[in-house]
Structures are given as C-alpha cells and as structure tokens.
mmCIF file of N, CA and C in Angstrom:
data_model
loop_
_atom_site.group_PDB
_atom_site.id
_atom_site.type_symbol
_atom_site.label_atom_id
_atom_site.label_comp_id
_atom_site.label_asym_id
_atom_site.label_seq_id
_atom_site.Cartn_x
_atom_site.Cartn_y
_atom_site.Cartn_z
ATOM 1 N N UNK A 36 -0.646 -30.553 32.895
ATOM 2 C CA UNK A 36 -0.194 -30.564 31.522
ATOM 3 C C UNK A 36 -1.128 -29.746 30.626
ATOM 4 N N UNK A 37 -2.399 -29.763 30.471
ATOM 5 C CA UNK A 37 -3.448 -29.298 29.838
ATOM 6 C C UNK A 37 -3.126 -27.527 30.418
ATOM 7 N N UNK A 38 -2.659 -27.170 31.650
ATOM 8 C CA UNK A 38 -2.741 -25.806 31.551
ATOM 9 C C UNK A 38 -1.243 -25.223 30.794
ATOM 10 N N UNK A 39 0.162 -25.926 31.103
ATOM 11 C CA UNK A 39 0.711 -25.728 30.106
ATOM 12 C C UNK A 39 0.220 -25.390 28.994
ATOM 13 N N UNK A 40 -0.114 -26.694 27.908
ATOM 14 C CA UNK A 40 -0.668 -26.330 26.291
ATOM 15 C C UNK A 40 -1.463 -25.358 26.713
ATOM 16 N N UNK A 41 -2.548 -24.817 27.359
ATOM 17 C CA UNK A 41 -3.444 -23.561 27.206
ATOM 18 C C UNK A 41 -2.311 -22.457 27.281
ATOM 19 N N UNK A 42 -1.727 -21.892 28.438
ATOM 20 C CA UNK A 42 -1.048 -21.188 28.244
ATOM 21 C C UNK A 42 -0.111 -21.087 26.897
ATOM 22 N N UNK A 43 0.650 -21.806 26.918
ATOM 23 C CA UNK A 43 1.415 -21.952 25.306
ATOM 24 C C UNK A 43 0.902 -21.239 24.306
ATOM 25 N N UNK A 44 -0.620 -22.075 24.081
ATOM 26 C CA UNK A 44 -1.591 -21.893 22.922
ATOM 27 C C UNK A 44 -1.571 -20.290 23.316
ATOM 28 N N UNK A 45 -2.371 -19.841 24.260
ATOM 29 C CA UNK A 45 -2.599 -18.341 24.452
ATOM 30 C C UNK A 45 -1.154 -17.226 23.654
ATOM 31 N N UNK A 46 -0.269 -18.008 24.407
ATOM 32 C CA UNK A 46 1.323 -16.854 24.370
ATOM 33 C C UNK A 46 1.113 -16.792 23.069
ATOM 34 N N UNK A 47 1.102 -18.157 22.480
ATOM 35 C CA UNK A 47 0.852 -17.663 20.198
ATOM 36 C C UNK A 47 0.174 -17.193 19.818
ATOM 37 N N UNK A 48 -1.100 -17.390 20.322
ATOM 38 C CA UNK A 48 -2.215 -16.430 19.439
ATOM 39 C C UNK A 48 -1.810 -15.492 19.838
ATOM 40 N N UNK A 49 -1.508 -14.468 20.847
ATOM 41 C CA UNK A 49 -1.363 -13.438 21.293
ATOM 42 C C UNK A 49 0.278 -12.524 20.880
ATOM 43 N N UNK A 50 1.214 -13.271 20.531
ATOM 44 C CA UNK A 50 2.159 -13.055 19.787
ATOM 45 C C UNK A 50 1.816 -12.602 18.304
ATOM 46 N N UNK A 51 1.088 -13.695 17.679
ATOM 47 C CA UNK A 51 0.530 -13.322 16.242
ATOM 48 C C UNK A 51 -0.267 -12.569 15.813
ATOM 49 N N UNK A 52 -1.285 -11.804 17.090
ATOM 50 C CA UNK A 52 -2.329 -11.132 16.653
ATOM 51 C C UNK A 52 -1.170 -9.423 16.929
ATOM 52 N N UNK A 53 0.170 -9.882 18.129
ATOM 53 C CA UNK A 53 0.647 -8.389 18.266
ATOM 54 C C UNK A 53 1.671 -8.514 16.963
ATOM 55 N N UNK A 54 2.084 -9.503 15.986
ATOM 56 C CA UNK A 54 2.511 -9.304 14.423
ATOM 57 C C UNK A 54 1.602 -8.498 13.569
ATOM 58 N N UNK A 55 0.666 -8.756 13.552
ATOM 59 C CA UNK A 55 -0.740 -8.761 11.929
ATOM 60 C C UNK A 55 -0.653 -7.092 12.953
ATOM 61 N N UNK A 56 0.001 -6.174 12.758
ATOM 62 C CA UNK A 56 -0.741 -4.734 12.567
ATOM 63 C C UNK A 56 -0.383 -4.296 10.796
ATOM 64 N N UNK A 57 -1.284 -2.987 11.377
ATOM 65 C CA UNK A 57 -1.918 -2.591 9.883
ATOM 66 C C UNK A 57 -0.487 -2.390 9.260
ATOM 67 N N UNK A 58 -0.755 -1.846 7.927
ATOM 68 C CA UNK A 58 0.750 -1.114 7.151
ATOM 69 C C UNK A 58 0.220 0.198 6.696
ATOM 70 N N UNK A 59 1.559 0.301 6.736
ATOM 71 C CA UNK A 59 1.709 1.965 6.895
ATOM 72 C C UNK A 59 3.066 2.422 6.486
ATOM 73 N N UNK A 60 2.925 3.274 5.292
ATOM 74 C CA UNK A 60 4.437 3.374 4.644
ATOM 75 C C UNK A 60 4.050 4.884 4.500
ATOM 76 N N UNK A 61 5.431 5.794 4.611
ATOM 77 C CA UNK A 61 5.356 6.961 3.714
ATOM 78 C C UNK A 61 6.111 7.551 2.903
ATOM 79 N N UNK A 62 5.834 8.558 1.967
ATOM 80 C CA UNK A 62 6.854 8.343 0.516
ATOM 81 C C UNK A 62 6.666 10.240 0.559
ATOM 82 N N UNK A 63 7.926 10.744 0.417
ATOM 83 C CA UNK A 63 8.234 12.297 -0.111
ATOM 84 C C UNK A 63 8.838 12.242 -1.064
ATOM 85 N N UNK A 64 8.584 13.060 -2.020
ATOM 86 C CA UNK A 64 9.364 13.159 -3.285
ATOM 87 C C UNK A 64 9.111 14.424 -3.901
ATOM 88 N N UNK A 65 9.680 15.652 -3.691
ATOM 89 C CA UNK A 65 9.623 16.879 -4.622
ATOM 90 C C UNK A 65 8.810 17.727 -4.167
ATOM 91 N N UNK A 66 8.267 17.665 -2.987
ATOM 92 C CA UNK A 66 7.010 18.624 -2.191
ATOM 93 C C UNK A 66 5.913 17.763 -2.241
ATOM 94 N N UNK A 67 5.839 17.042 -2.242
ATOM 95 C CA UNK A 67 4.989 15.679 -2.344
ATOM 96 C C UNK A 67 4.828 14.469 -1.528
ATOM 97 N N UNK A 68 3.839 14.649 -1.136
ATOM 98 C CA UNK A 68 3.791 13.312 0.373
ATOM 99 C C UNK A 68 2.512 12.609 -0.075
ATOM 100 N N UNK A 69 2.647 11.326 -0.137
ATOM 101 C CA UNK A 69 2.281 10.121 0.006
ATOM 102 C C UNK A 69 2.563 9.289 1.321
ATOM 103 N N UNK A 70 1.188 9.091 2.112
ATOM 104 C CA UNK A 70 1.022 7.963 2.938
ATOM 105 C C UNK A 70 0.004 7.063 3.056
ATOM 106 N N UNK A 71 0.958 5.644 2.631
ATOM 107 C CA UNK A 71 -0.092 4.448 2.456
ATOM 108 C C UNK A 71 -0.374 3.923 3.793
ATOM 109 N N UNK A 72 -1.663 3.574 3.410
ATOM 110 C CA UNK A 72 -2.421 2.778 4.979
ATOM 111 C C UNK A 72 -2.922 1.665 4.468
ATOM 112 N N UNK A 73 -2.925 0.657 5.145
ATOM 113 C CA UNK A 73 -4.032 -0.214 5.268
ATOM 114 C C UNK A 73 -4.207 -0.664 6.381
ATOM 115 N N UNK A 74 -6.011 -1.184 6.790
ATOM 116 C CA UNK A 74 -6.315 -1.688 8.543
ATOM 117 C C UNK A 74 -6.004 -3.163 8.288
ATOM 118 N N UNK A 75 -5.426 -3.680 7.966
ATOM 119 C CA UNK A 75 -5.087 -5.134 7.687
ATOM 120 C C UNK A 75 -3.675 -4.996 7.325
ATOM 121 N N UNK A 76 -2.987 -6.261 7.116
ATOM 122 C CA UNK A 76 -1.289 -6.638 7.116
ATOM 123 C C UNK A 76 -1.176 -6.891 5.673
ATOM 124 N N UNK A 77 -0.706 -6.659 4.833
ATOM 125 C CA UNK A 77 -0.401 -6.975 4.066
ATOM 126 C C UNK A 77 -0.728 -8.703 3.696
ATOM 127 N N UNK A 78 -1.317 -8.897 2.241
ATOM 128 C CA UNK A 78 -1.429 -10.624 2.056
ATOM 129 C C UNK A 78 -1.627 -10.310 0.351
ATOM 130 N N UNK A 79 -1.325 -12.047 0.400
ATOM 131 C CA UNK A 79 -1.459 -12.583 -0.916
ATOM 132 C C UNK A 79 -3.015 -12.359 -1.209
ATOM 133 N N UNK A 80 -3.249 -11.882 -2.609
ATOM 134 C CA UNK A 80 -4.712 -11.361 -2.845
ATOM 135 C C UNK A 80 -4.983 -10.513 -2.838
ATOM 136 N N UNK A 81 -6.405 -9.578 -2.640
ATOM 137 C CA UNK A 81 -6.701 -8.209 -2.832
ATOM 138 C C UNK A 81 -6.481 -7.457 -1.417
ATOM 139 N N UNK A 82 -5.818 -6.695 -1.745
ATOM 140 C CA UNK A 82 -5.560 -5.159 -0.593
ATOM 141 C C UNK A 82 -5.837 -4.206 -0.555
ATOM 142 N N UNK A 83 -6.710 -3.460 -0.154
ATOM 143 C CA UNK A 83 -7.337 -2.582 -0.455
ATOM 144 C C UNK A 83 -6.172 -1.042 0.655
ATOM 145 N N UNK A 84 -5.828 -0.177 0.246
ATOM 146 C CA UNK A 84 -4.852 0.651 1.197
ATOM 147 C C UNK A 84 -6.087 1.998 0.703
ATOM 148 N N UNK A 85 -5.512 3.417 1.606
ATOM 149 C CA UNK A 85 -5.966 4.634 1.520
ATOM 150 C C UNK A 85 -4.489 5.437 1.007
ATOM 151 N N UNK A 86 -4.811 6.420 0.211
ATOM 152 C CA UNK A 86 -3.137 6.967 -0.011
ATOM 153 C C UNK A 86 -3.818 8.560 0.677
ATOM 154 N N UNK A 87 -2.705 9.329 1.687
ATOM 155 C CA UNK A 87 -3.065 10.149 1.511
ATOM 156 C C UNK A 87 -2.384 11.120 1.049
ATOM 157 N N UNK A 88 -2.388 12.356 0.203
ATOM 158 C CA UNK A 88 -1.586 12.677 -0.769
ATOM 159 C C UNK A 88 -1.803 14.356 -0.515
ATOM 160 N N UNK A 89 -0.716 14.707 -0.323
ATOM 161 C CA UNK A 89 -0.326 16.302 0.157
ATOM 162 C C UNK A 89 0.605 16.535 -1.053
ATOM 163 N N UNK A 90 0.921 17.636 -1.337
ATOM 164 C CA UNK A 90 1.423 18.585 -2.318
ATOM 165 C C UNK A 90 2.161 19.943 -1.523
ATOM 166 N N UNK A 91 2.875 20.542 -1.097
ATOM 167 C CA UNK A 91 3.625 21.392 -0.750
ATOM 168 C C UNK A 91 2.650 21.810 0.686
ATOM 169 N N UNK A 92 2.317 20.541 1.430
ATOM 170 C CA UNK A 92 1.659 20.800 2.821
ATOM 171 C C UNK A 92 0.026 20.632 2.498
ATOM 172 N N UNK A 93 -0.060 20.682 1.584
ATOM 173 C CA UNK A 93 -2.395 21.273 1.070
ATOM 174 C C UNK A 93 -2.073 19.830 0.454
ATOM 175 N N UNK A 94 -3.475 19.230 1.082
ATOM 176 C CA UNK A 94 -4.220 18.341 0.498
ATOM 177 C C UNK A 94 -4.326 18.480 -1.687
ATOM 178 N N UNK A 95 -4.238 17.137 -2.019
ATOM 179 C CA UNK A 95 -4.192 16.533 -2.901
ATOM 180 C C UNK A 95 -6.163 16.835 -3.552
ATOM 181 N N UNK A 96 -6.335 17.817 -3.988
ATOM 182 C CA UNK A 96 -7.826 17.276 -4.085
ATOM 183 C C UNK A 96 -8.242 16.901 -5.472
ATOM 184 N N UNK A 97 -9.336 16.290 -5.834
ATOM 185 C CA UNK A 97 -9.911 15.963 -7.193
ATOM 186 C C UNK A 97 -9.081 15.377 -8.275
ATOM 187 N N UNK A 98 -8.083 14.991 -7.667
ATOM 188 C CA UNK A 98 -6.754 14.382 -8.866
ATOM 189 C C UNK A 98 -7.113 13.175 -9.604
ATOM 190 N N UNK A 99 -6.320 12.647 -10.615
ATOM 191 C CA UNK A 99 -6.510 11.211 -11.299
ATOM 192 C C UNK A 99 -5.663 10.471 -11.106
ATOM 193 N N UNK A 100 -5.919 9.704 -9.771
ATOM 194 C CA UNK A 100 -4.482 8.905 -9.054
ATOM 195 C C UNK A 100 -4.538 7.201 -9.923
ATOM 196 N N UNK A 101 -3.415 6.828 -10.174
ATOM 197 C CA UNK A 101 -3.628 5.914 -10.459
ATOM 198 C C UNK A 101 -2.323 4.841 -10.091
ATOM 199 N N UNK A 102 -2.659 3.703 -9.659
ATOM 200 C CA UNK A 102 -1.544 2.715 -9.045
ATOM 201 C C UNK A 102 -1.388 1.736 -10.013
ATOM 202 N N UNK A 103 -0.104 1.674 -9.974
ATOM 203 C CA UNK A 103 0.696 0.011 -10.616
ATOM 204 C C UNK A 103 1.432 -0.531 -9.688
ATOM 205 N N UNK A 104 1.197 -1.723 -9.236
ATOM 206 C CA UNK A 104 2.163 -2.752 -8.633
ATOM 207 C C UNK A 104 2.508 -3.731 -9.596
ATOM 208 N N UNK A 105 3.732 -4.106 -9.220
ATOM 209 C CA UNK A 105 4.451 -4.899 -10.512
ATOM 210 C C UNK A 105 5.905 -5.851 -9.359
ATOM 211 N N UNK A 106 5.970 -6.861 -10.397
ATOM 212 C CA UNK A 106 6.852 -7.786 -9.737
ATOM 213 C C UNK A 106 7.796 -7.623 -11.142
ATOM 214 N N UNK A 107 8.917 -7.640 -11.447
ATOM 215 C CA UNK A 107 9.660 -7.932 -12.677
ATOM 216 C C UNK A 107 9.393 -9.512 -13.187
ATOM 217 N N UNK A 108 9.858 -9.890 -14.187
ATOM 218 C CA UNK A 108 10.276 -11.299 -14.117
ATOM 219 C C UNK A 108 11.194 -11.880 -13.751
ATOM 220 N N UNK A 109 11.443 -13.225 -12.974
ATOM 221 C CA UNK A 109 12.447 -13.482 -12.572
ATOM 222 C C UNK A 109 12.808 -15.061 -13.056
ATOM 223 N N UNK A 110 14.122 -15.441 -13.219
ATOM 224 C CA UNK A 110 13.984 -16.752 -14.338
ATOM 225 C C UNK A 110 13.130 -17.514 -13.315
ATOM 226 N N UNK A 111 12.336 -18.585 -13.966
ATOM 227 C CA UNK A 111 11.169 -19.849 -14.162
ATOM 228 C C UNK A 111 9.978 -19.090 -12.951
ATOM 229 N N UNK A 112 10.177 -17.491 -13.454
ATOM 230 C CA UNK A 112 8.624 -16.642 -13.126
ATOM 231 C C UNK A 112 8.354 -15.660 -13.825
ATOM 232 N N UNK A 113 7.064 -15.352 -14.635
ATOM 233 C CA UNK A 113 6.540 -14.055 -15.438
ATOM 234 C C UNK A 113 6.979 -12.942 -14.815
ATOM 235 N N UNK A 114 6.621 -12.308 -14.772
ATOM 236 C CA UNK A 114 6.376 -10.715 -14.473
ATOM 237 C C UNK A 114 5.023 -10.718 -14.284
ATOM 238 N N UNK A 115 4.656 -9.730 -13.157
ATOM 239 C CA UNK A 115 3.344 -9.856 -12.563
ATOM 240 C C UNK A 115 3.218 -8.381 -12.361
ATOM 241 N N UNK A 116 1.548 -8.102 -12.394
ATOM 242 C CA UNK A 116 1.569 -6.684 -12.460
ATOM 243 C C UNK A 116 -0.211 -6.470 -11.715
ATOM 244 N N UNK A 117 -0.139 -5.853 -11.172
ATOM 245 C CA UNK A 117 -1.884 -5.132 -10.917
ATOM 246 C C UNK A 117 -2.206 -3.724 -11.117
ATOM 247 N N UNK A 118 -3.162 -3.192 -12.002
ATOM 248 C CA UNK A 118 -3.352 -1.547 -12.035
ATOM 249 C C UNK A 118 -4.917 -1.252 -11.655
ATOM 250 N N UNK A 119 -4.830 0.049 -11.159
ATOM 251 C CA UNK A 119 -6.216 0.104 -10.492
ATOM 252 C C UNK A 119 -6.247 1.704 -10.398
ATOM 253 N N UNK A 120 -7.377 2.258 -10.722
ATOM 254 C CA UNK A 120 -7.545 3.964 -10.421
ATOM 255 C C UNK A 120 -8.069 3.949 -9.346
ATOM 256 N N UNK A 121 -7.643 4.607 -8.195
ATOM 257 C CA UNK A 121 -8.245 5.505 -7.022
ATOM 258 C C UNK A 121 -9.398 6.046 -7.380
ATOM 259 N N UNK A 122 -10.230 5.524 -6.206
ATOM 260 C CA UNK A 122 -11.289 6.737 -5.933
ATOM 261 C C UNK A 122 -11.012 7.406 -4.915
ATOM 262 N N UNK A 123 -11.779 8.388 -5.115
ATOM 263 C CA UNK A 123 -11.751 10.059 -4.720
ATOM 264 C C UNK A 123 -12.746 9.937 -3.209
ATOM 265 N N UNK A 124 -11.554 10.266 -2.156
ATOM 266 C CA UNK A 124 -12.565 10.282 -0.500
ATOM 267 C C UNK A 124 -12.785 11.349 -0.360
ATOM 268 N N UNK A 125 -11.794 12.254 -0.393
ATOM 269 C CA UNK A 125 -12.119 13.745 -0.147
ATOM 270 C C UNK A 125 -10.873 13.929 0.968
ATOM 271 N N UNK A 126 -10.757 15.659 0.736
ATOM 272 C CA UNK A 126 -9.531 15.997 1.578
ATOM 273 C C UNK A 126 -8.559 15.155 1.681
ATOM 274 N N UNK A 127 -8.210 14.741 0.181
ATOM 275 C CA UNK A 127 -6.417 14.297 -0.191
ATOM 276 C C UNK A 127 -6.601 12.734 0.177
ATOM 277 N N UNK A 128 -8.059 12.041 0.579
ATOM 278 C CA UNK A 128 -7.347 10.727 0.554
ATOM 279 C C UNK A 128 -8.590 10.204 -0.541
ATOM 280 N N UNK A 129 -7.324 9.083 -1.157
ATOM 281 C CA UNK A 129 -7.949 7.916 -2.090
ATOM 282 C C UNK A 129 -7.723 6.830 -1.595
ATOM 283 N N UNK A 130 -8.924 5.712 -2.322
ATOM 284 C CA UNK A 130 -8.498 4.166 -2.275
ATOM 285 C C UNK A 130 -8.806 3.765 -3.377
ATOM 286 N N UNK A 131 -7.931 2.641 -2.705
ATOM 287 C CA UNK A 131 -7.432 1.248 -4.015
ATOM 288 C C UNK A 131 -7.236 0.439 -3.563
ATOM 289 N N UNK A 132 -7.514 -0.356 -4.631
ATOM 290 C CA UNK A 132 -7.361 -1.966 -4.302
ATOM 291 C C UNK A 132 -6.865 -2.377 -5.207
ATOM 292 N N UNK A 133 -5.683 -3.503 -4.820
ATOM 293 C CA UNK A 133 -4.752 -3.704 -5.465
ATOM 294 C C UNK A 133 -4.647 -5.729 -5.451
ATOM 295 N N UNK A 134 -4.446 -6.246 -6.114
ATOM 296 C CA UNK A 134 -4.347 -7.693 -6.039
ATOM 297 C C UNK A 134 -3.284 -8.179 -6.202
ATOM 298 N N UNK A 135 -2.389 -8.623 -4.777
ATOM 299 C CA UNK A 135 -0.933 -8.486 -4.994
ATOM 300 C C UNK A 135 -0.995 -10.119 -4.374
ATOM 301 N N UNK A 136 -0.561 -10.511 -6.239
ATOM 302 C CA UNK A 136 -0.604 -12.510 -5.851
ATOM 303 C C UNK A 136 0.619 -13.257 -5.635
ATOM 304 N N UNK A 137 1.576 -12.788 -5.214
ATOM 305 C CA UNK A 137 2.395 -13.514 -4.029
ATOM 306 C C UNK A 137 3.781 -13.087 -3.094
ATOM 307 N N UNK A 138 3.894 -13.445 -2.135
ATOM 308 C CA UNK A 138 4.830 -12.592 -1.175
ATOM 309 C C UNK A 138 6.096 -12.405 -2.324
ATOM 310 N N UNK A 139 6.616 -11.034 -1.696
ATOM 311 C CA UNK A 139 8.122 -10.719 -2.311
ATOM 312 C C UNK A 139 8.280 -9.107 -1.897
ATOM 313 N N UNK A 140 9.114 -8.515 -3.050
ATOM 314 C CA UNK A 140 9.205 -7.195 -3.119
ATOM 315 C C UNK A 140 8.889 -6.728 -4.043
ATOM 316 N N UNK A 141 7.134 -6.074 -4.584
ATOM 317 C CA UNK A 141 6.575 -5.490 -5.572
ATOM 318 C C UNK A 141 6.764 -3.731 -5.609
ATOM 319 N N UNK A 142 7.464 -3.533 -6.698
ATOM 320 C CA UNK A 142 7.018 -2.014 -7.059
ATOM 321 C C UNK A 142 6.205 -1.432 -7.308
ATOM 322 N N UNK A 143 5.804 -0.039 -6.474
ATOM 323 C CA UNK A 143 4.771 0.727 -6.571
ATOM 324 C C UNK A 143 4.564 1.779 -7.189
ATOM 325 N N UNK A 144 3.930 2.272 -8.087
ATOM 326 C CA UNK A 144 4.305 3.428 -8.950
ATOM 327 C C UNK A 144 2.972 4.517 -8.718
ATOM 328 N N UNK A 145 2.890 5.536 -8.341
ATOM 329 C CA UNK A 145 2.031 6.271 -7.529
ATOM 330 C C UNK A 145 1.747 7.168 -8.931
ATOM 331 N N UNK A 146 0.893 6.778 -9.980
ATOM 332 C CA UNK A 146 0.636 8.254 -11.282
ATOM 333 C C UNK A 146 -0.691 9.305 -10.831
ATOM 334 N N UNK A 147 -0.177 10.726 -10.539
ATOM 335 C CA UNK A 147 -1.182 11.641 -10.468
ATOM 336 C C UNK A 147 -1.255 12.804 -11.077
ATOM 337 N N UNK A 148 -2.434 12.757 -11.763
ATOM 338 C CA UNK A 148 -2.888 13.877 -12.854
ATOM 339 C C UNK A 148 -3.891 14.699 -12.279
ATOM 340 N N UNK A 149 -3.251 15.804 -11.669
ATOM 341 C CA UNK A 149 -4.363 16.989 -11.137
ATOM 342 C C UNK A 149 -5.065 17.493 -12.925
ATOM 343 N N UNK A 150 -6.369 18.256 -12.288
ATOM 344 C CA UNK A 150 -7.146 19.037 -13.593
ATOM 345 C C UNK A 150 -6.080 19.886 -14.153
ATOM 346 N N UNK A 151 -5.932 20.613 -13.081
ATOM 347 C CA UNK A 151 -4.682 22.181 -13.750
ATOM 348 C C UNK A 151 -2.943 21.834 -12.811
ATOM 349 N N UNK A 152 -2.226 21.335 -13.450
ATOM 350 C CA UNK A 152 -1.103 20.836 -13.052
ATOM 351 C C UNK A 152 -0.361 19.696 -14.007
ATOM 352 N N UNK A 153 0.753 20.038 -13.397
ATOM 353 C CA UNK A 153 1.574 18.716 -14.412
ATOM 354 C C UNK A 153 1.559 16.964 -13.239
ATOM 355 N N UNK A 154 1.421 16.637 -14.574
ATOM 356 C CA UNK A 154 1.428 14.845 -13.770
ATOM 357 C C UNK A 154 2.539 14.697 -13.503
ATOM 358 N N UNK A 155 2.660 14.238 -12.465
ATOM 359 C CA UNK A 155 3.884 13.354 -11.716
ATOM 360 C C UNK A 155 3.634 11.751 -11.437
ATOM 361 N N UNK A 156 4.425 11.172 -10.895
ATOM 362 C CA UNK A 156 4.682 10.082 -10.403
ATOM 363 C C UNK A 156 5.550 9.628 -9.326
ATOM 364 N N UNK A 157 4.935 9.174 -8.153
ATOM 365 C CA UNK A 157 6.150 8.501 -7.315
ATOM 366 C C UNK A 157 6.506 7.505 -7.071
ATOM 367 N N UNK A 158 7.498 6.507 -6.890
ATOM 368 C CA UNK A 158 8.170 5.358 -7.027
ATOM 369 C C UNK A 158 8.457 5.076 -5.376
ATOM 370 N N UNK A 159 7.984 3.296 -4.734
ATOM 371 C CA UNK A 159 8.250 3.132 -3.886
ATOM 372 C C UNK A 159 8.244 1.593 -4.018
ATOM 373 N N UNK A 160 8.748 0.913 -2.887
ATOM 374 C CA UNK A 160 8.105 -0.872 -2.848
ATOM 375 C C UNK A 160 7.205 -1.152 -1.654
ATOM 376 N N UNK A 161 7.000 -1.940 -2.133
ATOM 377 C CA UNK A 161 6.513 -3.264 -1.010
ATOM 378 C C UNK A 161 6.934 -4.528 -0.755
ATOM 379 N N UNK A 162 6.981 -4.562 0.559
ATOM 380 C CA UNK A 162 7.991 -5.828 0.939
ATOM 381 C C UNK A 162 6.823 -6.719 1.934
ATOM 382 N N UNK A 163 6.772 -7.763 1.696
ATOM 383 C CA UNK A 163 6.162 -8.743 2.623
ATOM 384 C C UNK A 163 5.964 -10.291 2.562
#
C-alpha cells in the first residue's frame, strides 16, 4: 500500500512540475515584434517578464518602454491596474516587473518611445 501512495505522490509532483513551464507570448503589430518571457508561470503577485522588442527585423535599442496591465471593472470588483518602466538590457531586451493581483484575463499595453522616432503602442492579454 505505502508503495502505491509513493508512486501516486511521485506521478503528481511530476505532472505539476511538467504544468509550471515558463510563459512565453508573442505579439506583431506593424513591423514590430514583441516577445514576452518569463522563467517562472505566471502568479498572483509580482512577475517579473523580459520583452524582447524588434522593429522591422533590428533590435529595439535605448527606447522608453513602458507597461500597463489592467483588469477593467467588473460589477462587485474595481478595476485593477499595475504600471512599471522597463529597464534597458541591451540588444532589444527589457525588464519589468509587473504585480498582477489576481487570476483572470489582464490587458497589456506595450508604450515605446524611441529618442528619434514616433511612439507607438502594442495591445495584447494575459490569461491565467
């Protein structure tokens, strides 16, 4: 009986640890590529992701990236929101950390202001 439950026990942990991979989304919009990473699964609380951000194939460099995640309101819940500026890794990738306080589907709003260029923005979600 005891090797049953061990086995059992094993098959779950080992089921749940092959769930929890990282996330990884990617977003095109207008000659414009965005891909979010993170080495962790998505959770309630702070998330820290890497964006990496191409422009007509060439790296994203020295830009003023800045993220909003947002929940709308929904009746007997606020509207929920987190904003945070990217820092600068080099060769097109930034991070952020984002504090996303409870499961659903939050919108992501990607704002980037190169030195010499027009600002854009790209629009995506998150689901978890």
């Amino acid at each position: 009986m005891k090797k049953i439950i061990f086995t059992l026990l094993v098959l779950t942990l080992g089921f749940s640890i092959a769930q929890a991979s990282a996330f990884t989304k990617d977003i095109k919009h207008r000659g414009t590529q965005v891909q979010i990473t993170s080495e962790k699964p998505l959770t309630t609380g702070s998330n820290t992701f890497i964006l990496h951000i191409t422009k007509d194939s060439k790296a994203l460099n020295e830009t003023n990236v800045r993220v909003k995640a947002f929940m709308p309101a929904m009746p007997g819940m606020p509207a929920m929101s987190s904003k945070a500026n990217a820092q600068y890794l080099g060769d097109g990738d930034y991070k952020i950390t984002l504090n996303i306080s409870m499961n659903g589907t939050w919108q992501l709003h990607i704002f980037m202001t190169p030195k010499d260029g027009k600002k854009s923005r790209i629009k995506t979600s998150l689901n978890f």
